[in-house]
PDB file of C-alpha atoms in Angstrom:
ATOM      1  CA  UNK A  14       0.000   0.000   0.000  1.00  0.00           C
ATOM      2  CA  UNK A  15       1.580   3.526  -1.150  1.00  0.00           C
ATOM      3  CA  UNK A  16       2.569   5.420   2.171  1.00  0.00           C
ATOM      4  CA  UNK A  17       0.162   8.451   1.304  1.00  0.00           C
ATOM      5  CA  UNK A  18      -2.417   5.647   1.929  1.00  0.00           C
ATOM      6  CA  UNK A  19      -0.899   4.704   5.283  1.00  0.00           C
ATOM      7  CA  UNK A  20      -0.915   7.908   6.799  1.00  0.00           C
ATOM      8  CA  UNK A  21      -4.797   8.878   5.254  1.00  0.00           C
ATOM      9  CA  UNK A  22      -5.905   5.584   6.747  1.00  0.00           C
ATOM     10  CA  UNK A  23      -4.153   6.365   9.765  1.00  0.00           C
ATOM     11  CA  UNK A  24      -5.122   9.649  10.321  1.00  0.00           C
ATOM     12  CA  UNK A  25      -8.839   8.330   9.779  1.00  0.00           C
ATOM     13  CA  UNK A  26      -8.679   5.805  12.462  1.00  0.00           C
ATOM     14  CA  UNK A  27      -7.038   8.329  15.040  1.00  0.00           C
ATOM     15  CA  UNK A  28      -9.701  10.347  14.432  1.00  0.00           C
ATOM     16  CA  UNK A  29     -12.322   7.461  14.896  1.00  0.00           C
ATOM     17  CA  UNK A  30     -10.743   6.392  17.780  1.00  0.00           C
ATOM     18  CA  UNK A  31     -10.105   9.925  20.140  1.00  0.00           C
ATOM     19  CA  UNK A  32     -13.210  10.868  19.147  1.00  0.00           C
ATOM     20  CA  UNK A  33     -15.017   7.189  20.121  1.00  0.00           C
ATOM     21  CA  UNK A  34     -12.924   7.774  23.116  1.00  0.00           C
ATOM     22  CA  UNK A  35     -13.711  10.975  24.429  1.00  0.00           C
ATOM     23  CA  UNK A  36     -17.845  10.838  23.751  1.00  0.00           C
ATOM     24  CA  UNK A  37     -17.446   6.995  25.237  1.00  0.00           C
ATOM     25  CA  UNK A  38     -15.634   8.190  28.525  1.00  0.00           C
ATOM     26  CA  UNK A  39     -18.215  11.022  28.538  1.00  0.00           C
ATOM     27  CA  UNK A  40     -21.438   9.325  28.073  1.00  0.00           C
ATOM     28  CA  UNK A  41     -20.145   6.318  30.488  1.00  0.00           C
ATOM     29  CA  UNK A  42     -19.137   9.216  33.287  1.00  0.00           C
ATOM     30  CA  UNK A  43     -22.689  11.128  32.381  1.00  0.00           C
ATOM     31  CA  UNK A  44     -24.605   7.923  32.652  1.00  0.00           C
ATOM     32  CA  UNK A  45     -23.237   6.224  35.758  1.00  0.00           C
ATOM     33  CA  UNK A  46     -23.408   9.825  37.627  1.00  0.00           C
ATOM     34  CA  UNK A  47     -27.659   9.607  36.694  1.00  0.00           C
ATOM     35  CA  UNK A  48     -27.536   6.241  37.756  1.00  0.00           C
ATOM     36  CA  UNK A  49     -26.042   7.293  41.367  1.00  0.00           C
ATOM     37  CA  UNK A  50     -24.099   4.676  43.762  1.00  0.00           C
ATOM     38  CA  UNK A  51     -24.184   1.100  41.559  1.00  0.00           C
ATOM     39  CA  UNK A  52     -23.365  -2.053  43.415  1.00  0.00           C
ATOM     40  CA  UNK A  53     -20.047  -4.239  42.875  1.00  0.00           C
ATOM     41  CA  UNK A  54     -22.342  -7.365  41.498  1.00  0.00           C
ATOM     42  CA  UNK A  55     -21.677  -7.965  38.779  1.00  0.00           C
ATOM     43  CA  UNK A  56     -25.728  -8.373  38.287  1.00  0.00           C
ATOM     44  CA  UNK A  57     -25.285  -4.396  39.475  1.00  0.00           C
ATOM     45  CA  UNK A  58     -22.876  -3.494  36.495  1.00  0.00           C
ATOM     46  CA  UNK A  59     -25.027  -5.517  34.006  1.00  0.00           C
ATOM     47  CA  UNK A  60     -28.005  -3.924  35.266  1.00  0.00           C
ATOM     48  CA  UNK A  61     -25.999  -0.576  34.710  1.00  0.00           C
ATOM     49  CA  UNK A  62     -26.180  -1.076  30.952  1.00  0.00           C
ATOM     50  CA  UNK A  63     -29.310  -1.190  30.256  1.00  0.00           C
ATOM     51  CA  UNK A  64     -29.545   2.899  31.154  1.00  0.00           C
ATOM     52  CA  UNK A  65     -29.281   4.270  27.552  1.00  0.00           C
ATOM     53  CA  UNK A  66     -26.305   6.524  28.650  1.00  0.00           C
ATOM     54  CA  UNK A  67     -24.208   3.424  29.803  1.00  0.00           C
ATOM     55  CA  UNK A  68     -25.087   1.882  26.712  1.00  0.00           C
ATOM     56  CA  UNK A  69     -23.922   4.636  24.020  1.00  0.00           C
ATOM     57  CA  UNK A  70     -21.045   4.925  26.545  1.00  0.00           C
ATOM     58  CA  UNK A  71     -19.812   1.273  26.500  1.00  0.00           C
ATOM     59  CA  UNK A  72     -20.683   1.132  22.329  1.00  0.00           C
ATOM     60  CA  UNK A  73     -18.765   3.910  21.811  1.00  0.00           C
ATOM     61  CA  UNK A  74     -15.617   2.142  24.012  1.00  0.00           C
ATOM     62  CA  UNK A  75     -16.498  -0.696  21.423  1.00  0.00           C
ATOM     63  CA  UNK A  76     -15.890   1.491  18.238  1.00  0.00           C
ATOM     64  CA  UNK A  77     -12.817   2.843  19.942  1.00  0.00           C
ATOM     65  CA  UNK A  78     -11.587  -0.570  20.700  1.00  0.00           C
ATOM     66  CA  UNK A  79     -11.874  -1.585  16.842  1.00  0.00           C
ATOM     67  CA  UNK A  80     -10.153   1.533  15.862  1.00  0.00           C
ATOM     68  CA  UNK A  81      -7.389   1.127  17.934  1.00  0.00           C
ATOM     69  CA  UNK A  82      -6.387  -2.367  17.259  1.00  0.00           C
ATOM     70  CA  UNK A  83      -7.425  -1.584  13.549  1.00  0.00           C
ATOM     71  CA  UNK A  84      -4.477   1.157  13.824  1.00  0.00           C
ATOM     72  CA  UNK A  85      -2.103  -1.186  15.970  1.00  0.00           C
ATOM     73  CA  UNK A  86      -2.259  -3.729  13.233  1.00  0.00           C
ATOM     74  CA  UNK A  87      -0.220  -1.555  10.441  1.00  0.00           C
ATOM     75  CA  UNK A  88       1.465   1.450  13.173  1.00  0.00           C
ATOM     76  CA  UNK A  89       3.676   1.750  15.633  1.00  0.00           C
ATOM     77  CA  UNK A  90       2.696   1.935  19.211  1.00  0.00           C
ATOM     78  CA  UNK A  91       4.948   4.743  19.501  1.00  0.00           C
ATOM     79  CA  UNK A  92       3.030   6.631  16.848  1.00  0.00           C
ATOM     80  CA  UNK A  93      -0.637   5.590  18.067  1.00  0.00           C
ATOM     81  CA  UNK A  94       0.010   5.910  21.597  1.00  0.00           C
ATOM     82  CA  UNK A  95       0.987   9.789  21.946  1.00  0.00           C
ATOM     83  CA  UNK A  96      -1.023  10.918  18.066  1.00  0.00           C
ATOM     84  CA  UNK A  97      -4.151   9.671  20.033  1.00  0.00           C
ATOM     85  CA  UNK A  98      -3.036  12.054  23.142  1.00  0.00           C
ATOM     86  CA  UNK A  99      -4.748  14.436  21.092  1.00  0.00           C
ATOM     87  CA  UNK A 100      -7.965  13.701  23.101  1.00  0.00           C
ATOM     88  CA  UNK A 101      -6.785  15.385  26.258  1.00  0.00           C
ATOM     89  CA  UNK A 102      -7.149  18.451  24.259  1.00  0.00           C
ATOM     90  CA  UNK A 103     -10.614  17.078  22.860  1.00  0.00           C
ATOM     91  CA  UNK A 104     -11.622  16.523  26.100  1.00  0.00           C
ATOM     92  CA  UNK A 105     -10.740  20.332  27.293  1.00  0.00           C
ATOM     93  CA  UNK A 106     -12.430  22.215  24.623  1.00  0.00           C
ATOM     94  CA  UNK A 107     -15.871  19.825  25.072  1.00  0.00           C
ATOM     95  CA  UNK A 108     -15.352  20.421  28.633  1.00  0.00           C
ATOM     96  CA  UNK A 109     -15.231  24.310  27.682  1.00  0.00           C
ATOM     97  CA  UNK A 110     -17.834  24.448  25.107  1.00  0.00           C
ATOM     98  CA  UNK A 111     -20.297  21.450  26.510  1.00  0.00           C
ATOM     99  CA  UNK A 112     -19.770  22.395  30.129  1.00  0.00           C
ATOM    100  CA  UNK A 113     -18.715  26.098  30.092  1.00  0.00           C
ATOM    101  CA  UNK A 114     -15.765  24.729  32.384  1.00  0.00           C
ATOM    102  CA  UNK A 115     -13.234  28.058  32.261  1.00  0.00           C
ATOM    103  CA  UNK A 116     -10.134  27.363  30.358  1.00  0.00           C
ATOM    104  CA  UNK A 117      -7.056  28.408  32.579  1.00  0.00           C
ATOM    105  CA  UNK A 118      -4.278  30.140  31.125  1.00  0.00           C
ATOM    106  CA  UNK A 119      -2.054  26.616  32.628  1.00  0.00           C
ATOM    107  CA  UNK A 120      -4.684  24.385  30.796  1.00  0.00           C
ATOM    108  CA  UNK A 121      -3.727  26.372  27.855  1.00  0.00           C
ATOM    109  CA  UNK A 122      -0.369  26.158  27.847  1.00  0.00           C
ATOM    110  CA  UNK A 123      -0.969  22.165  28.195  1.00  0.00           C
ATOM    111  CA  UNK A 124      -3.201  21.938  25.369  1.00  0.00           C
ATOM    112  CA  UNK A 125      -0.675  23.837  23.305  1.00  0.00           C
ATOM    113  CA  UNK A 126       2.123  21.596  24.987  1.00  0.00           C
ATOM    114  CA  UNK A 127      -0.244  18.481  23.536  1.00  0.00           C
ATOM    115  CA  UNK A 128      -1.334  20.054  20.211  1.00  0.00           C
ATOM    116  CA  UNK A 129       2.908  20.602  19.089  1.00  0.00           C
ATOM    117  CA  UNK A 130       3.869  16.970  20.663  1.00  0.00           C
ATOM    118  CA  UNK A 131       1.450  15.433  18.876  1.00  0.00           C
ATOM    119  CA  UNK A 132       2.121  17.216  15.565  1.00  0.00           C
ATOM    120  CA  UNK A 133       5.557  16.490  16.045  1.00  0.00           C
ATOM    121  CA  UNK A 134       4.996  12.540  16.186  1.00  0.00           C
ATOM    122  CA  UNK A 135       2.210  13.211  13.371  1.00  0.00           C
ATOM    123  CA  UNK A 136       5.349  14.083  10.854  1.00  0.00           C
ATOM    124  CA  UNK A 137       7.333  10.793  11.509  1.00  0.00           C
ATOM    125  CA  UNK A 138       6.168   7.622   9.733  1.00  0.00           C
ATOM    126  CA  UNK A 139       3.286   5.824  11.663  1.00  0.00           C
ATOM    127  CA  UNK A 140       4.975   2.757  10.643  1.00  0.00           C
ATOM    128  CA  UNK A 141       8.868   1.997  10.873  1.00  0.00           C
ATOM    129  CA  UNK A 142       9.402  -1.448  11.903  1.00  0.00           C
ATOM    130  CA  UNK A 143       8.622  -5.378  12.043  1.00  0.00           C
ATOM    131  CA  UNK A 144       9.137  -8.422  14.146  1.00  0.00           C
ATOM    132  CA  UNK A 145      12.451  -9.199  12.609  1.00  0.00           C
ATOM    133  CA  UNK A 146      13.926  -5.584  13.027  1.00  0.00           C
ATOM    134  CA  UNK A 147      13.585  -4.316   9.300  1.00  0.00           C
ATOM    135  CA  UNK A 148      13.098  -1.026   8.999  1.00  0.00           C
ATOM    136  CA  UNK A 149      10.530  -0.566   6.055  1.00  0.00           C
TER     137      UNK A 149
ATOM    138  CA  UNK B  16      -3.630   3.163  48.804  1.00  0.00           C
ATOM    139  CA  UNK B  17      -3.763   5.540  46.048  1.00  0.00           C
ATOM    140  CA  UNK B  18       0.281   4.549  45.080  1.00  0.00           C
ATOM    141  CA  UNK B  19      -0.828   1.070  44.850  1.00  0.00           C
ATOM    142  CA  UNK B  20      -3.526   2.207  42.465  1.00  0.00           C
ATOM    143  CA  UNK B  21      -1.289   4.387  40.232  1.00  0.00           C
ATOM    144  CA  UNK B  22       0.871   1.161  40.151  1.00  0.00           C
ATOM    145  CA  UNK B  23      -1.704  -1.167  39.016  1.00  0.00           C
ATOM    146  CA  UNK B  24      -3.199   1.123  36.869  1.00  0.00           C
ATOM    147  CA  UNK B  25       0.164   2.522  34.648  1.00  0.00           C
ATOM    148  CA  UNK B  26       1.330  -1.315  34.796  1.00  0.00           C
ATOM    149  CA  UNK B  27      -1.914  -2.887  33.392  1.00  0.00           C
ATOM    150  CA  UNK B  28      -2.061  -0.134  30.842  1.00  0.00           C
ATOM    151  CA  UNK B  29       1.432  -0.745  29.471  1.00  0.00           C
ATOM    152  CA  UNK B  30       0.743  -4.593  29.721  1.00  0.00           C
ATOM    153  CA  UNK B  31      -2.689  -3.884  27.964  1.00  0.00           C
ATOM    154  CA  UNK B  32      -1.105  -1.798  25.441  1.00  0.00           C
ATOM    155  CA  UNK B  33       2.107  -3.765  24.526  1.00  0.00           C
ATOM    156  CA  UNK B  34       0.403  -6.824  24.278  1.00  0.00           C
ATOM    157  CA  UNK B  35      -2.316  -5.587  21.587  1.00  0.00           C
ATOM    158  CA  UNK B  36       0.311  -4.234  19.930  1.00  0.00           C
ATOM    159  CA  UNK B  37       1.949  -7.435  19.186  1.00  0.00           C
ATOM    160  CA  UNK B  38      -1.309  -8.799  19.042  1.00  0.00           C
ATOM    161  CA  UNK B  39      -2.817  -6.891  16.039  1.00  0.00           C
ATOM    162  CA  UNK B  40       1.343  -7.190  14.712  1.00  0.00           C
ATOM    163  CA  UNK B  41       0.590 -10.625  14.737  1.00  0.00           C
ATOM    164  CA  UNK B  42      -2.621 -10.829  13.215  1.00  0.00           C
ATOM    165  CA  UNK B  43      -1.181  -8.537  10.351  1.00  0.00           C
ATOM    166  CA  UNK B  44      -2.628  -5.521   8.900  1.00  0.00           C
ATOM    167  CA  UNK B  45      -6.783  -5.296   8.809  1.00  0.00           C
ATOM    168  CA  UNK B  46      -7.377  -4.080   5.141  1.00  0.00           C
ATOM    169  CA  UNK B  47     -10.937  -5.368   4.526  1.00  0.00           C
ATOM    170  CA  UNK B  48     -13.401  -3.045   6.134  1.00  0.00           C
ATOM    171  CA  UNK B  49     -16.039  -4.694   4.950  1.00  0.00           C
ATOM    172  CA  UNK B  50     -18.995  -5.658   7.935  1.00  0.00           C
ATOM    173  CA  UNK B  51     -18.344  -9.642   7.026  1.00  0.00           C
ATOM    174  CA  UNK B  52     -14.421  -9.041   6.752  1.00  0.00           C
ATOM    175  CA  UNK B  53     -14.534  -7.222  10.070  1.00  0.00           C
ATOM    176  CA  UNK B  54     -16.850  -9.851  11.711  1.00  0.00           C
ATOM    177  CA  UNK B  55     -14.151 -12.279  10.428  1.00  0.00           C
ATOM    178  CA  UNK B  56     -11.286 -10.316  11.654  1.00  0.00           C
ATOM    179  CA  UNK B  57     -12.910  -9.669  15.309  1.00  0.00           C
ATOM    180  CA  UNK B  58     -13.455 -13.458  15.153  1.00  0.00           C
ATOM    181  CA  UNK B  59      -9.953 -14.111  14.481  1.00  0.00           C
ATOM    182  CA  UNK B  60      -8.433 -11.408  17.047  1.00  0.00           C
ATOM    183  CA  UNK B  61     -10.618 -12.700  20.280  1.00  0.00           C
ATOM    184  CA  UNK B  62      -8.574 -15.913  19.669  1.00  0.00           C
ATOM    185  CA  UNK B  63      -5.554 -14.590  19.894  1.00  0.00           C
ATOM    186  CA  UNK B  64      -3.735 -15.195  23.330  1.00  0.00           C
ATOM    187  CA  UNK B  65      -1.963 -11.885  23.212  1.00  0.00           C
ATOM    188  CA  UNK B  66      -4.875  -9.727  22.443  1.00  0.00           C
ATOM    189  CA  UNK B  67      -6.923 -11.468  25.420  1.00  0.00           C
ATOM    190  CA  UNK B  68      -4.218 -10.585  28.067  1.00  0.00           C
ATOM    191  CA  UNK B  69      -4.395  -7.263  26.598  1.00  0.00           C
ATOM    192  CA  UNK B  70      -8.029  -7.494  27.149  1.00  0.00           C
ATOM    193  CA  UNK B  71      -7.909  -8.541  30.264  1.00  0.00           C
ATOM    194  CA  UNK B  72      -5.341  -5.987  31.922  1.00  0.00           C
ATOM    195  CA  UNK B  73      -7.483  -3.115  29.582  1.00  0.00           C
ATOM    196  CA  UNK B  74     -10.030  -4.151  32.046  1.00  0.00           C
ATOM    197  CA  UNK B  75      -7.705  -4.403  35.198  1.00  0.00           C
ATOM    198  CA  UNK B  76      -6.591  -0.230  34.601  1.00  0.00           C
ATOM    199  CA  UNK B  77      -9.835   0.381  33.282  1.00  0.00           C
ATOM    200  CA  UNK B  78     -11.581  -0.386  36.941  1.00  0.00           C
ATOM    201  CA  UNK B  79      -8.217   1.021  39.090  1.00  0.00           C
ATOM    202  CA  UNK B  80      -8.241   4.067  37.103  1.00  0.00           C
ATOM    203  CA  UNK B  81     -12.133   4.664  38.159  1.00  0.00           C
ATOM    204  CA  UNK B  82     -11.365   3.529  41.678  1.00  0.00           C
ATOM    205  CA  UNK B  83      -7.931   5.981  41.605  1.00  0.00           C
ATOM    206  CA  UNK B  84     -10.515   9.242  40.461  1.00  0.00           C
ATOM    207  CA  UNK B  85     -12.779   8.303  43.232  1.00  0.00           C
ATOM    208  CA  UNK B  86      -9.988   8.654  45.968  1.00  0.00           C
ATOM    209  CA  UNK B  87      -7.499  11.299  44.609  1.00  0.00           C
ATOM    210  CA  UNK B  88      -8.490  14.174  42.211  1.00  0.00           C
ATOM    211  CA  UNK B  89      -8.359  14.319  38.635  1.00  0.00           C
ATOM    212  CA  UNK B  90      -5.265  16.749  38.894  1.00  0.00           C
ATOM    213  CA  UNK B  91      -3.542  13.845  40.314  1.00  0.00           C
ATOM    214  CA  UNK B  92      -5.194  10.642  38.063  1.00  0.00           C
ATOM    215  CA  UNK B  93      -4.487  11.963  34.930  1.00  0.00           C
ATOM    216  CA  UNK B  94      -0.510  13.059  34.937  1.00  0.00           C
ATOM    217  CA  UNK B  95       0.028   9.849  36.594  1.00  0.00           C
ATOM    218  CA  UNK B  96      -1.890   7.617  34.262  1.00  0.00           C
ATOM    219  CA  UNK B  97       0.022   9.471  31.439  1.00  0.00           C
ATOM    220  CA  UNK B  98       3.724   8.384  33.063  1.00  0.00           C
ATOM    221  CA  UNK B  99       2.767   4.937  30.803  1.00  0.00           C
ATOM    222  CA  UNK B 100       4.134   7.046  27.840  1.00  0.00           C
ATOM    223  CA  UNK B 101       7.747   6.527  29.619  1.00  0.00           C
ATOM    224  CA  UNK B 102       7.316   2.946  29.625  1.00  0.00           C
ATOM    225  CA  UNK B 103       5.380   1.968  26.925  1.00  0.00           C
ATOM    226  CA  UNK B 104       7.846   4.298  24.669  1.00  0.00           C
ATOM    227  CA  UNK B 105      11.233   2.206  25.608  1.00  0.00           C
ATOM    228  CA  UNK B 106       9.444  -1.137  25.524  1.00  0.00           C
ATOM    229  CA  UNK B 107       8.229  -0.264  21.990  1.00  0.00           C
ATOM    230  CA  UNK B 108      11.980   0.631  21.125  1.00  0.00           C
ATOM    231  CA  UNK B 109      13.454  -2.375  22.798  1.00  0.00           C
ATOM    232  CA  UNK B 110      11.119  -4.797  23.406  1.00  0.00           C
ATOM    233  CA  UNK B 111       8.756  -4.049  19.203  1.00  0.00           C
ATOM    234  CA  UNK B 112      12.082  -2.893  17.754  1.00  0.00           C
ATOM    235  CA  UNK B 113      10.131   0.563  16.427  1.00  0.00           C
ATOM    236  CA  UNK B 114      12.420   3.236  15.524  1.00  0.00           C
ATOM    237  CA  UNK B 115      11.763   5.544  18.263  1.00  0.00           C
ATOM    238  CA  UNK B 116      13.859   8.633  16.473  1.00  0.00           C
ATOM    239  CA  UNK B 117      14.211  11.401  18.328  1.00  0.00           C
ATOM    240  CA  UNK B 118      11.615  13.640  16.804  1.00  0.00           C
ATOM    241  CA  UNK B 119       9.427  11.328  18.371  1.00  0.00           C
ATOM    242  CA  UNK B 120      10.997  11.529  22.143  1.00  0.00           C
ATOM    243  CA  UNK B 121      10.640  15.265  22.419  1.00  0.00           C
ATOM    244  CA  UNK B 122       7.668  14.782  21.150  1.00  0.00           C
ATOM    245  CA  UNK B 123       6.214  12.550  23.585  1.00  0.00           C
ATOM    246  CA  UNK B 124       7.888  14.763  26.164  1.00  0.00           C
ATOM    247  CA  UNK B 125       5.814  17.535  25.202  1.00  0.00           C
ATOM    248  CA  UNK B 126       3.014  15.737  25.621  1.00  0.00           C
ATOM    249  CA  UNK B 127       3.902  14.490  28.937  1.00  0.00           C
ATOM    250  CA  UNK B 128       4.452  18.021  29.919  1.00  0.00           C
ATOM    251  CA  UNK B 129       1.400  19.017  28.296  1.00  0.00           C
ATOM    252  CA  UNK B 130      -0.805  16.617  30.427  1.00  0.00           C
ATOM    253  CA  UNK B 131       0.579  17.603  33.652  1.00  0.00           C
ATOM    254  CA  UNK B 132      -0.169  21.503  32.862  1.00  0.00           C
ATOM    255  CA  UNK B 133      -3.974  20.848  31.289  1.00  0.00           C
ATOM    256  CA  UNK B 134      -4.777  18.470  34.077  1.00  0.00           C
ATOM    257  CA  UNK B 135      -4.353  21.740  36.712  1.00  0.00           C
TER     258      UNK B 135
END
């Protein structure tokens, strides 16, 4: 597969899967505050599904799931692992515009902190190695 | 308490992560995004050894990460979780043989800067 391709595909699934991961995290967290105190059964946690925000939550975790073994199977963790830090910075502007949670001037020097890391690990090739030590 | 926590929960994540690494390595690259080819695939993957222990210790930081937030403030939780991006960064240099150049290390320093300065 021509290495444009790679890094479309790739940039595709990091998308899918900070985004999966972020609204996933945030419906789970939204649903399981509604539901209040849940047991430690594990008839409790089942039970805990069934409330529609659980269950978009734990879907969503799902799609992320895919995506992220989907992107493990052709990149390196090294590339996936700190590209899909990008949702720390998702997760601060959703906070800012979804929850009208202030933005301080330290959170913004963090998200800018993310935002050049991750470009900077963006530019390198999402996949450099194999099993056997060959650098493709 | 909450040391043992960040312990379990930054060792089961780099467990969790290395493993599906070499997991989905081992399967080979998914190509076929088809529903059929991707019921196929998922069939395939949830028999693979490595890609169950990374399931399993997924779950393990998963459930000490939401029992860490529930003792110790976010401010706290989330730079710690992120010190897996020390680990997980060698081990896929020594361990996955990735060339880890150095664009990539101050990279992944800036992010671990980064998440210690938006988690405030």
């Amino acid at each position: 597969m021509p290495v444009t391709d790679v890094r479309r595909k790739t940039q595709l699934f990091a998308v899918i899967s900070v985004l999966s991961n972020v609204a996933g995290n945030s419906a789970l967290t939204h649903g399981m505050t509604q539901l209040g105190g849940v047991g430690n059964t594990p008839l409790d946690l089942i039970g805990a599904l069934f409330h529609p925000w659980v269950a978009i939550g734990v879907t969503l975790l799902i799609v992320w799931t895919f995506a992220h073994m989907a992107l493990l199977s052709w990149a390196d963790l090294s590339y996936v692992m700190p590209v899909t830090a990008i949702g720390y910075v998702v997760t601060a502007f959703s906070g800012k515009f979804f929850l009208g949670e202030a933005v301080s001037p330290m959170r913004w020097a963090g998200i800018v902190l993310i935002t050049a890391g991750v470009t900077l690990v963006g530019r390198t090739a999402p996949a450099s190695s194999t099993m056997d030590g060959n650098t493709k | 308490m909450k040391w043992v926590l960040v312990a379990l929960c930054v060792t089961s994540t780099v467990v969790g992560d290395v493993f599906r690494s070499l997991g989905m390595r081992h399967h080979g690259e998914i190509q076929d995004f088809r529903p059929g080819a991707i019921g196929s695939a998922m069939g395939a993957i949830a028999r693979n050894w490595m890609v169950i222990v990374s399931t399993c210790a997924m779950a393990v930081s998963f459930f000490s990460f939401m029992k860490l937030v529930s003792i110790a403030p976010m401010s706290f939780a989330v730079p710690m979780s992120a010190i897996t991006f020390i680990p997980e960064t060698l081990l896929a240099k020594f361990l996955l043989r990735e060339a880890v150049d150095r664009q990539r290390w101050i990279g992944i320093a800036l992010i671990l800067f980064g998440v210690v300065f938006i988690s405030q």
